[in-house]
Coordinates of C-alpha atoms in Angstrom, one line a residue:
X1 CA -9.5 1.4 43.1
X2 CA -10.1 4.6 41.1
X3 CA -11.1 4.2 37.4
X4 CA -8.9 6.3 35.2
X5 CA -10.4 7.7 31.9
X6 CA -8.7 6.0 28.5
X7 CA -6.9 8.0 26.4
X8 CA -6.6 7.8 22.7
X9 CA -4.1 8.8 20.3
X10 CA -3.5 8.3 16.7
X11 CA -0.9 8.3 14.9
X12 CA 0.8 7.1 11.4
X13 CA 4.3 5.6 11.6
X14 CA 6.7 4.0 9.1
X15 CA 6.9 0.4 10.0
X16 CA 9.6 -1.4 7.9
X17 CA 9.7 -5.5 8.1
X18 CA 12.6 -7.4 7.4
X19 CA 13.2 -8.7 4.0
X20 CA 10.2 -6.3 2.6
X21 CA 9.8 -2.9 1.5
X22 CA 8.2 -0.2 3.7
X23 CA 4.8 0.4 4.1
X24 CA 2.2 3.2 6.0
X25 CA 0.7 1.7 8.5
X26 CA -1.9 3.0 11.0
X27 CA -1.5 2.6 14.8
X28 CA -4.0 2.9 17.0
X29 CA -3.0 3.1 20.6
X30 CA -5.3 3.2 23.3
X31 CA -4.1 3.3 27.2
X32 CA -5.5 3.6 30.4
X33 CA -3.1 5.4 32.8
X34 CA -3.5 3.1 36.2
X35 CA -2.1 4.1 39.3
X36 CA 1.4 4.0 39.6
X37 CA 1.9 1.4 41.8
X38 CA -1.5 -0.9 39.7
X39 CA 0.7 -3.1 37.3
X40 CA -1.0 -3.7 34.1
X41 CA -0.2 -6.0 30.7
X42 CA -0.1 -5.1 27.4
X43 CA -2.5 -6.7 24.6
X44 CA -1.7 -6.2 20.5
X45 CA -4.3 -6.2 18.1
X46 CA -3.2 -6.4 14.4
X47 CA -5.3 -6.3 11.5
X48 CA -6.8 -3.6 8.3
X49 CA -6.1 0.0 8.1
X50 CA -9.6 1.6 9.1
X51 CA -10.9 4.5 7.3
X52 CA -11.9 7.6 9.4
X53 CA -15.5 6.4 10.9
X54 CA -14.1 2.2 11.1
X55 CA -11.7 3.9 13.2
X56 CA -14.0 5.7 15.2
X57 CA -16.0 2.3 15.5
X58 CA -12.5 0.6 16.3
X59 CA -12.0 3.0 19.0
X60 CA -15.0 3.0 21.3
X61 CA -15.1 -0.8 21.0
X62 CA -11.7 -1.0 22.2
X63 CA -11.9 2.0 25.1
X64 CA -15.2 -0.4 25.9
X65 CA -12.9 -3.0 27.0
X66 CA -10.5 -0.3 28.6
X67 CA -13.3 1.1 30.7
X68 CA -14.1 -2.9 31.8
X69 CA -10.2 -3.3 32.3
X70 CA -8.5 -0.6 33.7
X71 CA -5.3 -2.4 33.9
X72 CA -4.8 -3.6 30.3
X73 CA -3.2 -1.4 27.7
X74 CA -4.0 -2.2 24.2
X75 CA -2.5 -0.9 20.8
X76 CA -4.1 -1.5 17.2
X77 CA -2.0 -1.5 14.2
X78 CA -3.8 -1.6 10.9
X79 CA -1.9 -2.1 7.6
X80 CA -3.6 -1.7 4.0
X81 CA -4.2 -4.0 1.3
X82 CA -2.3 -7.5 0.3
X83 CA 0.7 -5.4 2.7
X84 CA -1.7 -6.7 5.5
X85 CA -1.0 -10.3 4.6
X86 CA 2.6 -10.0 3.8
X87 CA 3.5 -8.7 6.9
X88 CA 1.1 -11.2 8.8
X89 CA 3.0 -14.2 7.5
X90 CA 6.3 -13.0 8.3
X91 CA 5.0 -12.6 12.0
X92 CA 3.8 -15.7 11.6
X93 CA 7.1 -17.0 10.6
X94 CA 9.1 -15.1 13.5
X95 CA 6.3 -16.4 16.0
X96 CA 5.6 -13.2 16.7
X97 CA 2.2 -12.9 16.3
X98 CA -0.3 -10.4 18.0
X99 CA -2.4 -11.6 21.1
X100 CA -5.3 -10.9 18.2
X101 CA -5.5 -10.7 14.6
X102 CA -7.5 -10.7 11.1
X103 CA -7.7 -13.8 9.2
X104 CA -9.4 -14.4 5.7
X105 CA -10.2 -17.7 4.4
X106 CA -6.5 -19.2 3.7
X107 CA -4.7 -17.8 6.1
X108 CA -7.1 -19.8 8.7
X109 CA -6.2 -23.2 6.8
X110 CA -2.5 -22.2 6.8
X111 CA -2.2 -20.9 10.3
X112 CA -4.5 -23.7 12.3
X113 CA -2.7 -26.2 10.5
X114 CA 0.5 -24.8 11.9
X115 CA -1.4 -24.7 15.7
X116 CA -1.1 -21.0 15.4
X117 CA -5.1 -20.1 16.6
X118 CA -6.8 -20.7 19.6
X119 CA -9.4 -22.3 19.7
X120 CA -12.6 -19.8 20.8
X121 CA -15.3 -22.7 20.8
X122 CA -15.8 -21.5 24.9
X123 CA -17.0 -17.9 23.8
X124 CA -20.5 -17.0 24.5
X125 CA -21.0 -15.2 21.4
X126 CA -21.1 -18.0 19.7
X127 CA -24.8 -18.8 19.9
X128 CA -25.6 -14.7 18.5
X129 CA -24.7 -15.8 14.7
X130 CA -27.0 -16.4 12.1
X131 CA -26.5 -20.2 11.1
X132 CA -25.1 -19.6 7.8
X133 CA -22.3 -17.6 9.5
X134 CA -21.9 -20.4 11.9
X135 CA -21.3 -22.8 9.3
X136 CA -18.4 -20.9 8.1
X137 CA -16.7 -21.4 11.0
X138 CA -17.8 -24.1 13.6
X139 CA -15.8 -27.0 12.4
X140 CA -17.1 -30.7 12.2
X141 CA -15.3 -31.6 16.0
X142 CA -16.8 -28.7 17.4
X143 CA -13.8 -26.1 17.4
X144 CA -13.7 -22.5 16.4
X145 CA -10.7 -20.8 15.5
X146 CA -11.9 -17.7 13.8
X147 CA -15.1 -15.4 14.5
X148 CA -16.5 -13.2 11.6
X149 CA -17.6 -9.5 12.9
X150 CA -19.4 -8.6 10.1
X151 CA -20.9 -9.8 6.1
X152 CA -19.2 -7.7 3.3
X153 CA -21.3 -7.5 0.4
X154 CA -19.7 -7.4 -3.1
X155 CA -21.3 -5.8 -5.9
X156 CA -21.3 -3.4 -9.1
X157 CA -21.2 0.6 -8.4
X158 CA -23.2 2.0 -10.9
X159 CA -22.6 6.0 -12.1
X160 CA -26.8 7.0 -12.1
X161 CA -26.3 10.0 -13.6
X162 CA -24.2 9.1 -16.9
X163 CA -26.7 6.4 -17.5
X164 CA -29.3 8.7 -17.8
X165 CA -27.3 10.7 -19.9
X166 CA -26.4 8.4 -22.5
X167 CA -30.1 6.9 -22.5
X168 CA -29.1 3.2 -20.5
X169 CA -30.9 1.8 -18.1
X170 CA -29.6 0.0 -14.9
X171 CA -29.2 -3.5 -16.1
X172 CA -31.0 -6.2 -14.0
X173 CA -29.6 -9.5 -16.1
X174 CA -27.0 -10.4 -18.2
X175 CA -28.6 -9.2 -21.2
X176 CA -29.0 -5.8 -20.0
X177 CA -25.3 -6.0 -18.9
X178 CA -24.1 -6.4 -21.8
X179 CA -25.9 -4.3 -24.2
X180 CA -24.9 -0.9 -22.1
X181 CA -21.4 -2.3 -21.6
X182 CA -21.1 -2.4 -25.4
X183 CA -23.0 0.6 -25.6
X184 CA -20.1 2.7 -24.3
X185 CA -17.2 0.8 -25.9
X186 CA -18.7 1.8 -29.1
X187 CA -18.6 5.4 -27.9
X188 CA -14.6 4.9 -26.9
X189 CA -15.2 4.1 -23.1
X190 CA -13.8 1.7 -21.0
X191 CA -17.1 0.7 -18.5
X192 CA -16.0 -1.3 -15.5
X193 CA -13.2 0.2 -13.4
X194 CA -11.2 -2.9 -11.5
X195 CA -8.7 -3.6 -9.3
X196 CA -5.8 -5.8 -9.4
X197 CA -6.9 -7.3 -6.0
X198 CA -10.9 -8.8 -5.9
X199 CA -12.6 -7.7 -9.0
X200 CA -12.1 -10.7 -11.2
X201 CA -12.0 -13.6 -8.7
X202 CA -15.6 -12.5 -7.3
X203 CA -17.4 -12.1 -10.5
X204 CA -15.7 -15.6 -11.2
X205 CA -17.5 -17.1 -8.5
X206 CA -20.9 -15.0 -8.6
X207 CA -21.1 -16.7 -12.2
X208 CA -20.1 -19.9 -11.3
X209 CA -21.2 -20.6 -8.0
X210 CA -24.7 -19.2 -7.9
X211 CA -26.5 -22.6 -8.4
X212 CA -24.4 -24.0 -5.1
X213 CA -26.0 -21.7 -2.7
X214 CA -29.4 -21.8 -4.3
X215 CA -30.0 -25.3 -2.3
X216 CA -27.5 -27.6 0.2
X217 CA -24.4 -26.3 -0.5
X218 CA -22.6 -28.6 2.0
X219 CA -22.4 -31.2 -0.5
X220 CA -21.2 -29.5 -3.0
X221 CA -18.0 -28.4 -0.8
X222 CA -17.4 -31.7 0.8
X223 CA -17.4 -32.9 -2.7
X224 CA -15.0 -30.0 -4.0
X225 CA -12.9 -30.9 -1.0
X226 CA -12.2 -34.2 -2.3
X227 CA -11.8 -33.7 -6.0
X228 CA -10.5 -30.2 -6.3
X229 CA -10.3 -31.1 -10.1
X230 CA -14.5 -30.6 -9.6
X231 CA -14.4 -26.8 -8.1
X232 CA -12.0 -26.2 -11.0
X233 CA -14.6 -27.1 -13.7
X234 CA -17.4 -25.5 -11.4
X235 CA -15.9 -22.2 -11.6
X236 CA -15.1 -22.3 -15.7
X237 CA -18.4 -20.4 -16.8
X238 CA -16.8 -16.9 -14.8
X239 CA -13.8 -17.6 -16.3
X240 CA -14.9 -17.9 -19.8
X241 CA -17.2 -14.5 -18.5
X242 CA -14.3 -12.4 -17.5
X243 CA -12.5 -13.5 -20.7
X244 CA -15.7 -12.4 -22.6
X245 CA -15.7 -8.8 -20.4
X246 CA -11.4 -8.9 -21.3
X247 CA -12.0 -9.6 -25.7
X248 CA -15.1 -6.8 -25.3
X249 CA -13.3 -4.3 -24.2
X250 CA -15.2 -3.8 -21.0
X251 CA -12.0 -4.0 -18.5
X252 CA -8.8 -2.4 -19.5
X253 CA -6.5 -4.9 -18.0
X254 CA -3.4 -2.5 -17.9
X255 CA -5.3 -0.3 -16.4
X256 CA -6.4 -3.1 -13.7
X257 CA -2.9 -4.9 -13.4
X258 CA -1.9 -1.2 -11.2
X259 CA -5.0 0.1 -9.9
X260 CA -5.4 -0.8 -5.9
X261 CA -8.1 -1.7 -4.6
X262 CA -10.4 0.6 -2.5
X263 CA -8.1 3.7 -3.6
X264 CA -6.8 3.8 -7.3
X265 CA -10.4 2.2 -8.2
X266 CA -12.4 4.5 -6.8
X267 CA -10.6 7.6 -8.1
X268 CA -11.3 6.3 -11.8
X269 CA -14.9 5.9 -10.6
X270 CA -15.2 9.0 -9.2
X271 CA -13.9 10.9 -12.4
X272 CA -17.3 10.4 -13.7
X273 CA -16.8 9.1 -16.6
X274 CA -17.3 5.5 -16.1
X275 CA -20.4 4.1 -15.5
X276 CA -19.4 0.7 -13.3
X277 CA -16.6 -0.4 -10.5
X278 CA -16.7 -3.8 -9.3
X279 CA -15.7 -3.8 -5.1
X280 CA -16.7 -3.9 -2.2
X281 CA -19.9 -2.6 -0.6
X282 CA -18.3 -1.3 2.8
X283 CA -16.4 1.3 0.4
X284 CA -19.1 3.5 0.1
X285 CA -18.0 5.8 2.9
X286 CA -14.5 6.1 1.2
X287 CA -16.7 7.3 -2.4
X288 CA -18.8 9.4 -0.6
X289 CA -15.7 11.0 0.9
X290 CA -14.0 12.1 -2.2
X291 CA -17.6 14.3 -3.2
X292 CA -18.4 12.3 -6.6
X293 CA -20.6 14.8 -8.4
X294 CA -23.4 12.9 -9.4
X295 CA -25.4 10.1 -7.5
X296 CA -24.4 6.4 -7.5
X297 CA -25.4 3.2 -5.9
X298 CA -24.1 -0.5 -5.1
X299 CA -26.4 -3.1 -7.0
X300 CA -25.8 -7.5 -7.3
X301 CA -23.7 -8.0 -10.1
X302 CA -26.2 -8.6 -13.2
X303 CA -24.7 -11.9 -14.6
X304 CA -27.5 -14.3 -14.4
X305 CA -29.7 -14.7 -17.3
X306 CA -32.9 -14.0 -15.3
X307 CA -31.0 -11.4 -12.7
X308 CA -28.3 -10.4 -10.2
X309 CA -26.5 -12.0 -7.5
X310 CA -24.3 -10.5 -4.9
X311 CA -21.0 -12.1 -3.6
X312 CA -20.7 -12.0 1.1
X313 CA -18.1 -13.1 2.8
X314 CA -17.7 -13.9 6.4
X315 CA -15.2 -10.5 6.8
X316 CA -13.0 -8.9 9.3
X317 CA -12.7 -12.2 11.4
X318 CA -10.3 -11.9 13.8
X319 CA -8.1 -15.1 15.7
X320 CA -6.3 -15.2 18.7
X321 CA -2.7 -16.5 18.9
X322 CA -2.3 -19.5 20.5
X323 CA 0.8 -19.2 21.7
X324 CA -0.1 -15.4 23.3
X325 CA 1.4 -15.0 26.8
X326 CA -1.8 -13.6 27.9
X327 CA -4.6 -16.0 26.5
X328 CA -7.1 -15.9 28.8
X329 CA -6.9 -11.7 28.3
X330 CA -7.0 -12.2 24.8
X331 CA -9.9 -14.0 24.9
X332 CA -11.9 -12.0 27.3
X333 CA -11.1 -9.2 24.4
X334 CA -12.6 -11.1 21.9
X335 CA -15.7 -11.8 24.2
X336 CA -15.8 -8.0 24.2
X337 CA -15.6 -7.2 20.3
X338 CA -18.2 -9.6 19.7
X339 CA -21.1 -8.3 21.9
X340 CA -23.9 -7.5 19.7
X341 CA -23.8 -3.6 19.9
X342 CA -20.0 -3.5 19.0
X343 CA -20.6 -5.5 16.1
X344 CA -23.0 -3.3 14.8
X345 CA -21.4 -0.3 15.5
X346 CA -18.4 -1.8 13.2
X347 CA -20.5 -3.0 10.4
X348 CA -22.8 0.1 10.5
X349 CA -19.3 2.4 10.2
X350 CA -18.4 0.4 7.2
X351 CA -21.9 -0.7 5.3
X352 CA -21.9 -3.9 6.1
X353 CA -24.4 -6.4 7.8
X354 CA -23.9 -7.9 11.2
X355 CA -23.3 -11.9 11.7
X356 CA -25.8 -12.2 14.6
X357 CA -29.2 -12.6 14.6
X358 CA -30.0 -9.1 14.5
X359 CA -32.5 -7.2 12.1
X360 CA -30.7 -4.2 11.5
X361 CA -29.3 -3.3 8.0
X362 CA -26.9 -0.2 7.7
X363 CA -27.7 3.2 7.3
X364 CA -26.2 3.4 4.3
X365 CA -28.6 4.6 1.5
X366 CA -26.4 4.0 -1.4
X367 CA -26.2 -0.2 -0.7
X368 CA -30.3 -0.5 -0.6
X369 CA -30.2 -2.1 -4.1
X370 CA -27.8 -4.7 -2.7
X371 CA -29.6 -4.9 0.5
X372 CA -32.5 -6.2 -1.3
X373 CA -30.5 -8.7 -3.0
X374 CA -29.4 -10.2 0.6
X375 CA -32.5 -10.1 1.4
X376 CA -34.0 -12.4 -1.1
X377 CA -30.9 -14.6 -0.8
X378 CA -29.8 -14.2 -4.0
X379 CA -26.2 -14.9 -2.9
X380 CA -22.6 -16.6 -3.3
X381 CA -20.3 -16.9 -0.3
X382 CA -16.9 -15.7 -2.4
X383 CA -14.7 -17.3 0.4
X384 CA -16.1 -20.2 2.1
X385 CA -14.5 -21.3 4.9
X386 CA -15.5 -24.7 4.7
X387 CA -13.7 -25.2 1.6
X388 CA -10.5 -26.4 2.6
X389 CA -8.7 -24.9 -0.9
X390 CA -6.2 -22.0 -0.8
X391 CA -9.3 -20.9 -3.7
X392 CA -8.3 -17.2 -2.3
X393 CA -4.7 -17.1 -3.3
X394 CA -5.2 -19.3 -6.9
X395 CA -8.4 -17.2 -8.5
X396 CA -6.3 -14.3 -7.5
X397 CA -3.2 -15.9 -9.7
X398 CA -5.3 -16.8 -12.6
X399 CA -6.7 -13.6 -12.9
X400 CA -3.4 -11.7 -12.9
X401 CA -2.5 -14.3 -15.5
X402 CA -5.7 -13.4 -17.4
X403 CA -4.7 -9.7 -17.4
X404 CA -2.1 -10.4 -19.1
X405 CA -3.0 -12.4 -21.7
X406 CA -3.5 -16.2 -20.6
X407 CA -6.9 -17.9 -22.2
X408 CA -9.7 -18.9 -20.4
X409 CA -9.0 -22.3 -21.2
X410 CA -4.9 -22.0 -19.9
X411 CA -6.4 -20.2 -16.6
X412 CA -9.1 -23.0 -16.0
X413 CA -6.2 -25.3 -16.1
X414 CA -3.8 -23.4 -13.9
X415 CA -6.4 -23.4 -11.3
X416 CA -6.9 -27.2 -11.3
X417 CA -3.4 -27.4 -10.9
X418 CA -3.2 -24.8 -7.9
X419 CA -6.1 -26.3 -6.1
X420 CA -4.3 -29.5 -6.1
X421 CA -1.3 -28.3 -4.8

């Protein structure tokens, strides 16, 4: 049977979900054209809208599979931001979810509870991960119902150039941090651009948490897990630091309550005239394409009396519907995703570091500094999997809360009482 070449197009529609407003989203549909009388099924993959080269990445993995399947169509459809999520549950809801999908941290707890993901304990590419990744998520009976396709590093973007101009160095430790944060509120500038989406909740946890992942962290979550009340007063010290960083002046929380994460963030960084962001590593390509005009880099976040530490995640893990009419298809796409050359190709388009036991960091110049930090395992996991908290969904509250005006001491309490929930 002759092999027909894939074709790609792109294209942006208007999708509009009941009960929601409108939103962009970004389609990717790739097809082979089989012969006429070759019948062939159809697979969906939902999940993130892709910037230009994740796209690029996206693409070749999935003609990859197209070229080892000639009779399988498969479409993409990548929305942005907390739109993602919103549009996942009402799939969800409708039991209309994609043969495959994107998961974060309470979603999974959510949607397994509801028997809503396959279990992928039976995929090869399951022995590839590093061990820390696979204690995110191989549960305790064996099963798998996620698999992570790359670590996203969360850190501080720091402006070289105005630095140098106002005499500051780039701080290392807390004390560094913030004697040139309160170094430019005297001179009328606001230093640390964040969003409304991640900012807050990870340098909660970087502050927190650090002392958890320095030694057995297991014990530590299994003991969270039972007395929710416990992770609650773990995290208070980052949320008596982001009050400090509010009453100082270092975050203009109107400012933060509307700007977006990974778009309305990085434009107020790229004006030049502030010398931090707090986000995420793998946005470097989106910075880099909006030609800042002067030379920047993504360090740990320096909140630790004697240094930095830099937040990972288990990101862009992706599930496969259960109830999919083609499973066993499904699966074998998975299989594909998850060979170690298309994993790297995806985290290398997005500065981020593979899962698997593989050496190689990302080309990526600007994320060295944080590199280094991974490195030396100076690290917090900002959404483990093995908590099983909606932590996710209730820092995210308490920081909105905290925006607009709610104590440290009335947000550490909220928190206790949405863990518990």
């Amino acid at each position: 049977m002759k092999r027909h070449k894939a074709i790609l197009s792109i294209f942006l529609i208007l999708t509009l979900l009941s009960g929601c407003s409108g939103y962009s989203s970004e389609v990717v549909l790739i097809e082979n054209e089989p012969p006429a009388e070759q019948e062939h099924l159809f697979l969906s993959v939902f999940g993130y809208k892709a910037d230009a080269l994740n796209l690029t990445a996206i693409e070749n993995i999935l003609n990859l599979h197209m070229e080892q399947n000639p009779d399988i169509v498969v479409t993409y459809e990548g929305v942005k931001g907390a739109d993602y999520w919103n549009a996942l549950e009402r799939r969800a809801q409708a039991n209309g979810l994609d043969d495959v999908f994107m998961v974060d941290h309470d979603h999974v707890i959510e949607l397994t509870g509801q028997g809503k993901l396959a279990d992928l304990s039976g995929l090869p590419a399951i022995e590839k991960y590093q061990d820390i990744m696979k204690e995110q998520f191989i549960n305790k009976d064996g099963s798998a119902y996620f698999l992570p396709i790359c670590i996203s590093a969360y850190g501080l973007y720091i402006n070289y150039d105005l630095l140098e101009a106002h005499g500051q160095k780039v701080p290392e430790n807390w004390s560094d941090f913030l004697d040139v944060c309160n170094y430019f509120v005297k001179k009328g500038m606001t230093p640390i651009v964040a969003n409304n989406y991640t900012s807050l909740k990870h340098l909660i946890v970087a502050r927190s948490l650090y002392s958890v992942y320095q030694q057995d962290s297991s014990a530590a979550i299994e003991r969270f897990n039972r007395e929710p009340e416990e992770l609650a007063n773990a995290l208070r010290p980052g949320i008596k630091m982001v009050e400090e960083m509010i009453d100082c002046k270092w975050i203009d929380c109107a400012e933060t309550l509307t700007t977006d994460q990974t778009s309305d963030d990085l434009k107020l960084f790229v004006g030049g005239d502030r010398p931090f962001m707090v986000t995420g590593g793998w946005a470097t390509s989106r910075v880099a394409a909006m030609n800042p005009e002067f030379s920047y880099g993504v360090h740990p976040f320096p909140i630790l009396d004697d240094g930095g530490v830099l937040v990972i995640d288990a990101n862009t893990c992706i599930s496969v519907n259960a109830d999919s009419e083609h499973l066993d298809e499904a699966m074998q796409l998975v299989e594909c995703i998850t060979q170690p050359d298309c994993i790297w190709e995806y985290c290398d388009s997005q500065s981020s570091y593979t899962p698997l036991q593989d050496d190689r960091i990302p080309a990526d110049e600007t994320i060295l500094p944080a590199s280094a930090c991974l490195e030396q395992e100076q690290i917090v996991i900002g959404s483990d999997y093995r908590l099983n908290l909606p932590l996710d969904t209730s820092l995210s509250e308490i920081t909105q809360q905290m925006l607009m005006g709610m104590s440290a001491d009335e947000a550490a309490t909220l928190l206790n009482r949405l863990l518990e929930q």
